[in-house]
XYZ file of C-alpha atoms in Angstrom:
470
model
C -33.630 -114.601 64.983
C -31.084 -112.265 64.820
C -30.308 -110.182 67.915
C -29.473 -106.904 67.905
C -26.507 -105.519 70.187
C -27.275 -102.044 71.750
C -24.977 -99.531 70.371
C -23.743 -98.094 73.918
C -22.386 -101.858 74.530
C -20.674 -101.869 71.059
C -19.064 -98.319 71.967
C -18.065 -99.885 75.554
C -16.529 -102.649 74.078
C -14.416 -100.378 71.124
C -13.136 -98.263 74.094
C -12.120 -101.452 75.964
C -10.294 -103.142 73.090
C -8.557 -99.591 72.221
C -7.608 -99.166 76.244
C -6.559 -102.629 76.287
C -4.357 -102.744 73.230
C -0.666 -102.382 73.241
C -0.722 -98.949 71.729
C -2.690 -96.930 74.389
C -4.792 -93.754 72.643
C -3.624 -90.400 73.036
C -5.952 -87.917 74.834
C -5.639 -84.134 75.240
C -7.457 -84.588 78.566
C -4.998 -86.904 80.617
C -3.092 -85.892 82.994
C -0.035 -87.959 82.479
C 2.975 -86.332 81.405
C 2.627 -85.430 77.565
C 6.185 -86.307 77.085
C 6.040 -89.795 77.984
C 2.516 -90.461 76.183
C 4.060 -89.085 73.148
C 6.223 -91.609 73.369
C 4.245 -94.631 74.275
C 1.929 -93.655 71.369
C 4.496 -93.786 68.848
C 6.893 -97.146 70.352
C 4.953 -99.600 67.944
C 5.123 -97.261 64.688
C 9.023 -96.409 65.388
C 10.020 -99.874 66.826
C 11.924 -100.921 63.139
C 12.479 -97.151 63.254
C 14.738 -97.974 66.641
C 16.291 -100.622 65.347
C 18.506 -99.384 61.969
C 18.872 -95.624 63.958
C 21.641 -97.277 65.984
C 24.233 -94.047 65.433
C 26.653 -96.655 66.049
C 25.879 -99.299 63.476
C 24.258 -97.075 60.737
C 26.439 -94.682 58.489
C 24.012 -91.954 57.269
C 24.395 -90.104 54.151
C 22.954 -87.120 52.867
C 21.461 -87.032 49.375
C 24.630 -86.316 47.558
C 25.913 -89.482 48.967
C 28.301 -87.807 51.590
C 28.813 -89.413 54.620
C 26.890 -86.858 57.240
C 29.962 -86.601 59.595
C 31.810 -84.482 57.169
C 31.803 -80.982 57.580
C 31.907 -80.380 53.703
C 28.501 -82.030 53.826
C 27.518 -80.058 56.678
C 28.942 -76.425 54.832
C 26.477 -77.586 51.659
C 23.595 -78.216 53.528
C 23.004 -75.407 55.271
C 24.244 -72.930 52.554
C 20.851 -75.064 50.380
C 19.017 -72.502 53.524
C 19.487 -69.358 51.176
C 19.589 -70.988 47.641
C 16.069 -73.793 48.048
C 12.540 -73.362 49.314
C 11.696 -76.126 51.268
C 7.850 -75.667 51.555
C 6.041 -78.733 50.455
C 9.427 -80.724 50.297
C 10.052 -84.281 51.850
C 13.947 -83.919 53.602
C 14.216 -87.954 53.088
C 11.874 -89.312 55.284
C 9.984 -92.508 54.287
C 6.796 -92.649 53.879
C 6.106 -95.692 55.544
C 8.133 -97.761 57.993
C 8.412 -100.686 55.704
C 10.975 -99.203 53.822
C 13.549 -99.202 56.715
C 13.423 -103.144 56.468
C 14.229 -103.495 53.166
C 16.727 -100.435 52.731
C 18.697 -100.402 56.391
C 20.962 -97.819 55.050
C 18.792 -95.676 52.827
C 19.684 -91.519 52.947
C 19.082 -90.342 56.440
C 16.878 -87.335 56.805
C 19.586 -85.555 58.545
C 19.980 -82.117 57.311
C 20.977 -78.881 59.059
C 18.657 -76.895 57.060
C 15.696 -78.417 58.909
C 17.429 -78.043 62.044
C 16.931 -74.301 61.810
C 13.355 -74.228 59.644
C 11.946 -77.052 61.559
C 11.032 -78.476 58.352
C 10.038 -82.753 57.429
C 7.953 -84.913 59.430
C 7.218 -82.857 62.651
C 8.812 -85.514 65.224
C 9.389 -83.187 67.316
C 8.254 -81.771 70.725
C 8.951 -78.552 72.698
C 9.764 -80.157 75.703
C 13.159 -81.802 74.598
C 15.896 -81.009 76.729
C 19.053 -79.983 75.449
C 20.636 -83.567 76.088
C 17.613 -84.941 74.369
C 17.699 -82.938 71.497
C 21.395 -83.266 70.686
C 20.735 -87.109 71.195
C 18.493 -86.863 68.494
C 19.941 -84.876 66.208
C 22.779 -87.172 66.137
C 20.031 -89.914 64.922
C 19.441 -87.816 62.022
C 15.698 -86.671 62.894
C 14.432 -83.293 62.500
C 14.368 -81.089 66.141
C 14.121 -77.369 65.823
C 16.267 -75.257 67.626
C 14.506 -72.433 67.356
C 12.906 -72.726 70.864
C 16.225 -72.465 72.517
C 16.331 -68.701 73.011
C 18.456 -67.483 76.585
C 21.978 -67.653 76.031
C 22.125 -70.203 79.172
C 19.993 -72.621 77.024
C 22.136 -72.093 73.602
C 25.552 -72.522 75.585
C 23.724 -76.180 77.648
C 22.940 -77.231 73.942
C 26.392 -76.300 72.324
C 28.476 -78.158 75.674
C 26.226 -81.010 75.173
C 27.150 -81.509 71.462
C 30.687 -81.108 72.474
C 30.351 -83.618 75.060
C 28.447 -85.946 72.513
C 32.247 -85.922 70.483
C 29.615 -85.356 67.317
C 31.628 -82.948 64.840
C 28.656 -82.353 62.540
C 25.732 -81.631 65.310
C 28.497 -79.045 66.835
C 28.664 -77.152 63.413
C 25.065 -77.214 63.446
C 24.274 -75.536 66.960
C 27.539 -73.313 66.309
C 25.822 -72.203 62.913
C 22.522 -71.325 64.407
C 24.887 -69.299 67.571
C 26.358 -67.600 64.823
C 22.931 -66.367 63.536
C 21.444 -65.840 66.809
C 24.206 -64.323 69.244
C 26.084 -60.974 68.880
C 29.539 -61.697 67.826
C 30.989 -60.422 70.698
C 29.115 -62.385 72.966
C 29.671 -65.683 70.698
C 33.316 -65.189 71.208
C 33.911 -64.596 74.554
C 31.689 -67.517 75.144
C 33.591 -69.673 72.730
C 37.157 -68.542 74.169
C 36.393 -70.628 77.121
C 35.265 -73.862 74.981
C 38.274 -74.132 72.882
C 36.477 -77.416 70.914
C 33.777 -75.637 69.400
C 36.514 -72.441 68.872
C 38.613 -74.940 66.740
C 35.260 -76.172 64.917
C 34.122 -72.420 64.235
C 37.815 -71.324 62.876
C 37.790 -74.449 60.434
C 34.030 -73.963 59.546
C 34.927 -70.249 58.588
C 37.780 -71.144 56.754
C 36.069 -73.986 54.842
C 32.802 -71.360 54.024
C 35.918 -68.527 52.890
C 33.954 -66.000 55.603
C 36.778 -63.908 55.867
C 35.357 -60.657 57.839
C 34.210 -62.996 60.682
C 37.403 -65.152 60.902
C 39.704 -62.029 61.361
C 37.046 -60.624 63.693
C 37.641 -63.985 65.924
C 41.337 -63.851 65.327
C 41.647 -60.628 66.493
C 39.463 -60.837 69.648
C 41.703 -64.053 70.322
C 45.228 -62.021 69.767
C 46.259 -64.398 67.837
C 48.242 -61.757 65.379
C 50.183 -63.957 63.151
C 46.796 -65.773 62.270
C 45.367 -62.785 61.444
C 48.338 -62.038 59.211
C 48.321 -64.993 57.348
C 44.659 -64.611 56.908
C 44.938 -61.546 55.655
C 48.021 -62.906 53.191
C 45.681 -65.837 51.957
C 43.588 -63.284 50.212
C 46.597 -62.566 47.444
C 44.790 -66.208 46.168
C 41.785 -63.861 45.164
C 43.532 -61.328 43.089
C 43.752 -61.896 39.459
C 45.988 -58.690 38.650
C 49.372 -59.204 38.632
C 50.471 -55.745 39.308
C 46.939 -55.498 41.998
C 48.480 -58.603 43.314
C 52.141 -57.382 43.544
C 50.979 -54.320 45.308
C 48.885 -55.977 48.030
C 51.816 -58.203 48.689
C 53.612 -55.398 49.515
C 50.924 -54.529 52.071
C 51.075 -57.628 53.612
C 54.946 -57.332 54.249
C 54.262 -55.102 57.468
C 52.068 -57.725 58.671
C 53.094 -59.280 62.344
C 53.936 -62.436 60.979
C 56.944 -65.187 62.466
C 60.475 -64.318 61.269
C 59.975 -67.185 58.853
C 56.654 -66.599 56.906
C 58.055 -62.734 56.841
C 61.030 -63.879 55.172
C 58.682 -65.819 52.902
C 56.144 -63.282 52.095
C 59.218 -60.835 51.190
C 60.512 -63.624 48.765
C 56.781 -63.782 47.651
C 56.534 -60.209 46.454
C 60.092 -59.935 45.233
C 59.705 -62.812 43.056
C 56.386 -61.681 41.621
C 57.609 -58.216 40.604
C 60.686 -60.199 38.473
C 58.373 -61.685 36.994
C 56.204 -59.192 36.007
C 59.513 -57.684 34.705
C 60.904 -60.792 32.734
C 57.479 -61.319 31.376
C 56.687 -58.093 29.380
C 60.101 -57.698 28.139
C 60.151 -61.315 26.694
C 56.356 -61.015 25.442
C 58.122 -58.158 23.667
C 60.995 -60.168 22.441
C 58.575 -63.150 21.168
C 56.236 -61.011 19.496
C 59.167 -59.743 17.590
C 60.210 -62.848 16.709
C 64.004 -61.942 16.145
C 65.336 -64.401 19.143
C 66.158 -67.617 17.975
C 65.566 -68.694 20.959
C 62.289 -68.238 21.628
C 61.760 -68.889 17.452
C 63.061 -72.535 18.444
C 61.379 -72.620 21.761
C 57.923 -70.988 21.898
C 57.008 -70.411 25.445
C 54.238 -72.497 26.837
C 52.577 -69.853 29.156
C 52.774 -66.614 31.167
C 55.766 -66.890 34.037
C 53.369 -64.667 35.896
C 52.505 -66.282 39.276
C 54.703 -69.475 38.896
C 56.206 -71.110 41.657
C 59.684 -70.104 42.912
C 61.116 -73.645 41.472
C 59.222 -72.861 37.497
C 60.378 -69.607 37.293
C 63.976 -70.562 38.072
C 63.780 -73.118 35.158
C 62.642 -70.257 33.212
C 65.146 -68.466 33.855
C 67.921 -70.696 33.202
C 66.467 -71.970 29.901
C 65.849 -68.611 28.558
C 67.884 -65.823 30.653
C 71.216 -67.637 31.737
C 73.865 -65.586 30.957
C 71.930 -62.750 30.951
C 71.222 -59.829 34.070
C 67.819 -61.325 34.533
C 69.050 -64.882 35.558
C 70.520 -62.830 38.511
C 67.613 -61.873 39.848
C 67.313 -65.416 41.658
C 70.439 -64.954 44.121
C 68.726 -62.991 46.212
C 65.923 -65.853 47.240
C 65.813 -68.567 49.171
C 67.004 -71.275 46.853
C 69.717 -73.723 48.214
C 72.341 -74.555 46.504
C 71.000 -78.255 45.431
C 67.990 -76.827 44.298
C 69.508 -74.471 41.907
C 72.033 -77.117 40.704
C 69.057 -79.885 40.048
C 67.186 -76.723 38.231
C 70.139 -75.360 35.943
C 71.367 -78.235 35.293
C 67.696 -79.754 33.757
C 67.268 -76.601 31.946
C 71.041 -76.310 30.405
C 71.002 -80.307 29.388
C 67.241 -79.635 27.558
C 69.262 -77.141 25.695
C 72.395 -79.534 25.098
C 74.504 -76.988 26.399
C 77.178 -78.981 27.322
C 79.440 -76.368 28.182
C 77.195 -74.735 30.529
C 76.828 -78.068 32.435
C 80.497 -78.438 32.979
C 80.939 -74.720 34.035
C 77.852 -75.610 36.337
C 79.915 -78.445 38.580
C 83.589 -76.821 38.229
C 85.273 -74.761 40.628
C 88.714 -73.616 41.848
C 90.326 -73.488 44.552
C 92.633 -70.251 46.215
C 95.515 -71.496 44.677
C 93.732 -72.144 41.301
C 93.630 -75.461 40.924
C 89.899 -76.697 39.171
C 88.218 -79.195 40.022
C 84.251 -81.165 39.722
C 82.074 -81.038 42.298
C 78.246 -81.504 42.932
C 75.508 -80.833 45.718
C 73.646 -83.368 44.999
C 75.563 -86.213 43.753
C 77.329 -87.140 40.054
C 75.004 -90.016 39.921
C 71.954 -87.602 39.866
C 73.705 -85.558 37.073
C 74.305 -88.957 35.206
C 70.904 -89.843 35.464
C 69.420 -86.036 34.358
C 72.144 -85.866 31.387
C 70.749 -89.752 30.372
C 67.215 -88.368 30.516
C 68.112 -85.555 28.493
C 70.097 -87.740 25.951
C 73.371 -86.549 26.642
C 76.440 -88.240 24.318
C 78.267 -91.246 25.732
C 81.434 -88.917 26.149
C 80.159 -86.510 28.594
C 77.884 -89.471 30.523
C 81.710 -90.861 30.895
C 82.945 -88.391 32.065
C 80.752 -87.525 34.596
C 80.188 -91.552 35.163
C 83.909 -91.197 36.259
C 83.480 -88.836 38.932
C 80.900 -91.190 40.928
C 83.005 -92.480 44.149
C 81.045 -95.609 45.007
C 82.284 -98.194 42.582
C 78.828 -99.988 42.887
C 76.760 -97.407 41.694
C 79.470 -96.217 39.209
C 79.762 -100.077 37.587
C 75.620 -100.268 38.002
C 74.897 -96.593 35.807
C 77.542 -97.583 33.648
C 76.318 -100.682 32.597
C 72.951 -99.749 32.404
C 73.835 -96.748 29.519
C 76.441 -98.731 27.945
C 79.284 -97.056 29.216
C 81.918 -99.375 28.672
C 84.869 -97.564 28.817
C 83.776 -96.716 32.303
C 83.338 -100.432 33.303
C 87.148 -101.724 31.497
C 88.393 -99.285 33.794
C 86.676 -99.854 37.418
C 86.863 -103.293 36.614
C 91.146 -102.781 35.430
C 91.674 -100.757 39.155
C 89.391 -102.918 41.324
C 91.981 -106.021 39.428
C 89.532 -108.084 38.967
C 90.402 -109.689 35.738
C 87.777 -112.661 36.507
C 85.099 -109.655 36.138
C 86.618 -107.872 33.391
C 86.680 -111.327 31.227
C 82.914 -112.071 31.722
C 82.043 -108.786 30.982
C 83.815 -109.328 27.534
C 81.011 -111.866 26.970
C 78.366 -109.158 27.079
C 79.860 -106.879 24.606
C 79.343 -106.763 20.580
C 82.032 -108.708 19.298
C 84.541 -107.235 16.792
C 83.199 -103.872 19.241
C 85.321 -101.322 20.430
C 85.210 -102.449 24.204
C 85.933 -105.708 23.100
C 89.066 -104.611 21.443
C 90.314 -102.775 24.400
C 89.575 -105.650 27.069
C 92.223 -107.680 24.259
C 94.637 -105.025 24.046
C 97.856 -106.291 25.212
C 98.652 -103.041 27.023
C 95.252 -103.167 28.979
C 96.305 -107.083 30.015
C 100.225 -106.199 30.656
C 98.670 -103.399 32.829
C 96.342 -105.424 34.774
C 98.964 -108.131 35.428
C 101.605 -105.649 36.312
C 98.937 -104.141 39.370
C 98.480 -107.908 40.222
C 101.803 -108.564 40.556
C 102.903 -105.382 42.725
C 100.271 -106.020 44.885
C 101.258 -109.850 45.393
C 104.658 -108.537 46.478
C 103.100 -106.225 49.021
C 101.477 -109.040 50.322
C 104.305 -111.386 50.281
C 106.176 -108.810 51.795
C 103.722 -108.226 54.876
């Protein structure tokens, strides 16, 4: 016989296994805070959920593979806002919990475009408190701020991000400040949180808003800012003579005694070149310079650095009134001996090169010298495949033996080694190195010569007799 249960018993006993379960229900009728029932109805289906959102165990990245932190990341995100509709679209979230246990570090839902359309799995709830809802933004899940409307509430939120030490939730709240504060208001506010003021000034300049950055700069009278700002946006001119004009806007600008000394060199520079570059298009197209017959130029001087143009200059322009031009700069005087003296020794213009390094005294006497070291011009004339005679030559001018005997064994320079090794009188030395040469060769010849052994015996014996003397 089978007996039937009565259905109100089978209801009684549904409600008591649902009451009595670990999951309690969720009723609209209880009185118990929502806030905490929200939560105690959702503990078993986000308990793996809570255990890979540790923010300081998991790395999150967004769906380009960025880490979330960055503020690049942060910049592409929310400028997706304008460009994507996000109606119907899944921001990352899984679609079952499972998948957290097999991928712990699967792409984090974390997106500043939902922070502002309250788009994704709604896992949020208008009761979070500031603290709370920074907390979870930094957990990558989706909270709207939206809700936080009185400028009291906005400025709790932004402080709490701040104190969180989270770069990317910062440039999130400031972003949606931005949108939803007057400007004016947003930077007096921001004057006295000098955090999110440096966070704001780098987001701007990362995003190239340019009208709101001098706006800030401004309010902050922070003048040579402003004038370098303003400078920065030469960058964006493509005109040379557009360019060469707004430079010379910029020149009144309150910048530091340096950068206005720069900005002057800036302008001065680009209207030589502007200059040197349509006379020798001229002279090219002509085609009746050998030198530029021989050596085509590779591109436009226009806009090259200080240091290119220079090179320029001496290759193509060095006796001329164009090379001139560069006194006036700021070029030091090893710069402009390392330049002209590449650009002279790609031309095998020997004679410039010595010109370059000789001077005279008040009494008229000549004499070498160089800025930056003979053993630099050894090694740029090597590069540039100068003869053994004038690497000799210059070889002989470098005053630390060492490095002399080093470079000149290392080109072959043997004249240069028979000689330090003949006034260091080291005839041990000079007889080894005999080994190394070609035999039946030319240094060979002259470590035999008689006079070059008399010699070296004659300096050892005069300086025995000092000694003996002594």
């Amino acid at each position: 016989v089978i007996r039937h249960r009565p259905q109100f018993i089978m209801k009684i006993d549904e409600e008591e296994y649902w009451h009595s379960s670990k999951c309690k229900a969720f009723t609209f009728d209880d009185e118990d805070d929502e806030l905490s029932q929200l939560k105690e109805s959702k503990r078993t289906v986000n308990s793996l959920r809570d255990i890979v959102d540790d923010d300081d165990e998991l790395e999150k990245f967004s769906w380009s593979g960025e880490p979330v932190g960055s503020i690049s990341w942060s910049i592409k995100e929310t400028a997706s806002i304008s460009s994507s509709s996000f109606e119907g679209r899944d921001l990352g979230q899984p679609k079952s919990t499972s998948s957290y246990a097999a991928f712990p570090k699967q792409a984090s839902s974390y997106s500043l475009s939902s922070f502002f359309k309250g788009t994704g799995i709604s896992d949020y709830s208008n009761e979070w408190s500031p603290k709370d809802t920074v907390r979870r933004l930094r957990r990558g899940k989706v909270c709207s701020l939206e809700r936080f409307r009185s400028l009291q509430d906005k400025l709790l939120l932004l402080d709490e991000a701040v104190a969180a030490h989270d770069g990317n939730v910062i440039t999130a709240i400031l972003i949606f400040l931005k949108r939803t504060l007057k400007k004016e208001i947003l930077f007096r506010e921001l004057e006295l949180r000098q955090v999110a003021l440096c966070h704001l000034i780098h987001f701007l300049k990362e995003t190239g808003d340019q009208k709101l950055l001098l706006d800030l700069l401004k309010f902050l009278d922070r003048t040579e800012e402003v004038a370098l700002t303003q400078y920065r946006q030469h960058l964006t001119i493509q005109d040379a003579e557009k360019r060469k004009e707004f430079l010379k806007g910029c020149i009144g600008l309150s910048f530091s005694s340096e950068d206005a000394a720069h900005v002057q060199d800036h302008y001065t520079l680009l209207e030589r070149q502007i200059i040197i570059e349509a006379n020798d298009k001229h002279l090219e197209s002509a085609g009746q310079t050998e030198l530029f017959r021989k050596y085509p130029r590779k591109a436009s001087i226009l806009n090259m650095p200080l240091v290119t143009t220079l090179f320029y200059s001496c290759f193509y322009h060095y006796t001329e009134s164009e090379h001139f031009y560069f006194s006036a700069l700021q070029i030091s005087d090893k710069q402009y001996a390392l330049t002209a003296l590449a650009a002279r020794a790609k031309l095998r213009a020997w004679h410039d090169v010595d010109a370059l390094f000789t001077t005279k005294n008040w009494l008229g006497y000549t004499k070498k010298k160089a800025p930056i070291g003979f053993h630099r011009v050894v090694e740029i004339l090597q590069r540039n495949n100068a003869p053994v005679q004038v690497l000799q030559e210059y070889l002989r001018l470098v005053e630390d033996v060492e490095t002399r005997l080093n470079l000149a064994m290392k080109y072959k320079c043997h004249d240069v080694v028979i000689e330090t090794y003949r006034d260091m009188k080291d005839r041990l030395q000079l007889m080894a190195y005999r080994c190394k040469v070609e035999r039946g060769s030319s240094p060979e010849e002259k470590i035999d010569n008689k006079k070059e052994i008399t010699l070296l015996l004659l300096l050892l014996l005069n300086e025995w007799k000092s000694e003996t003397i002594c």
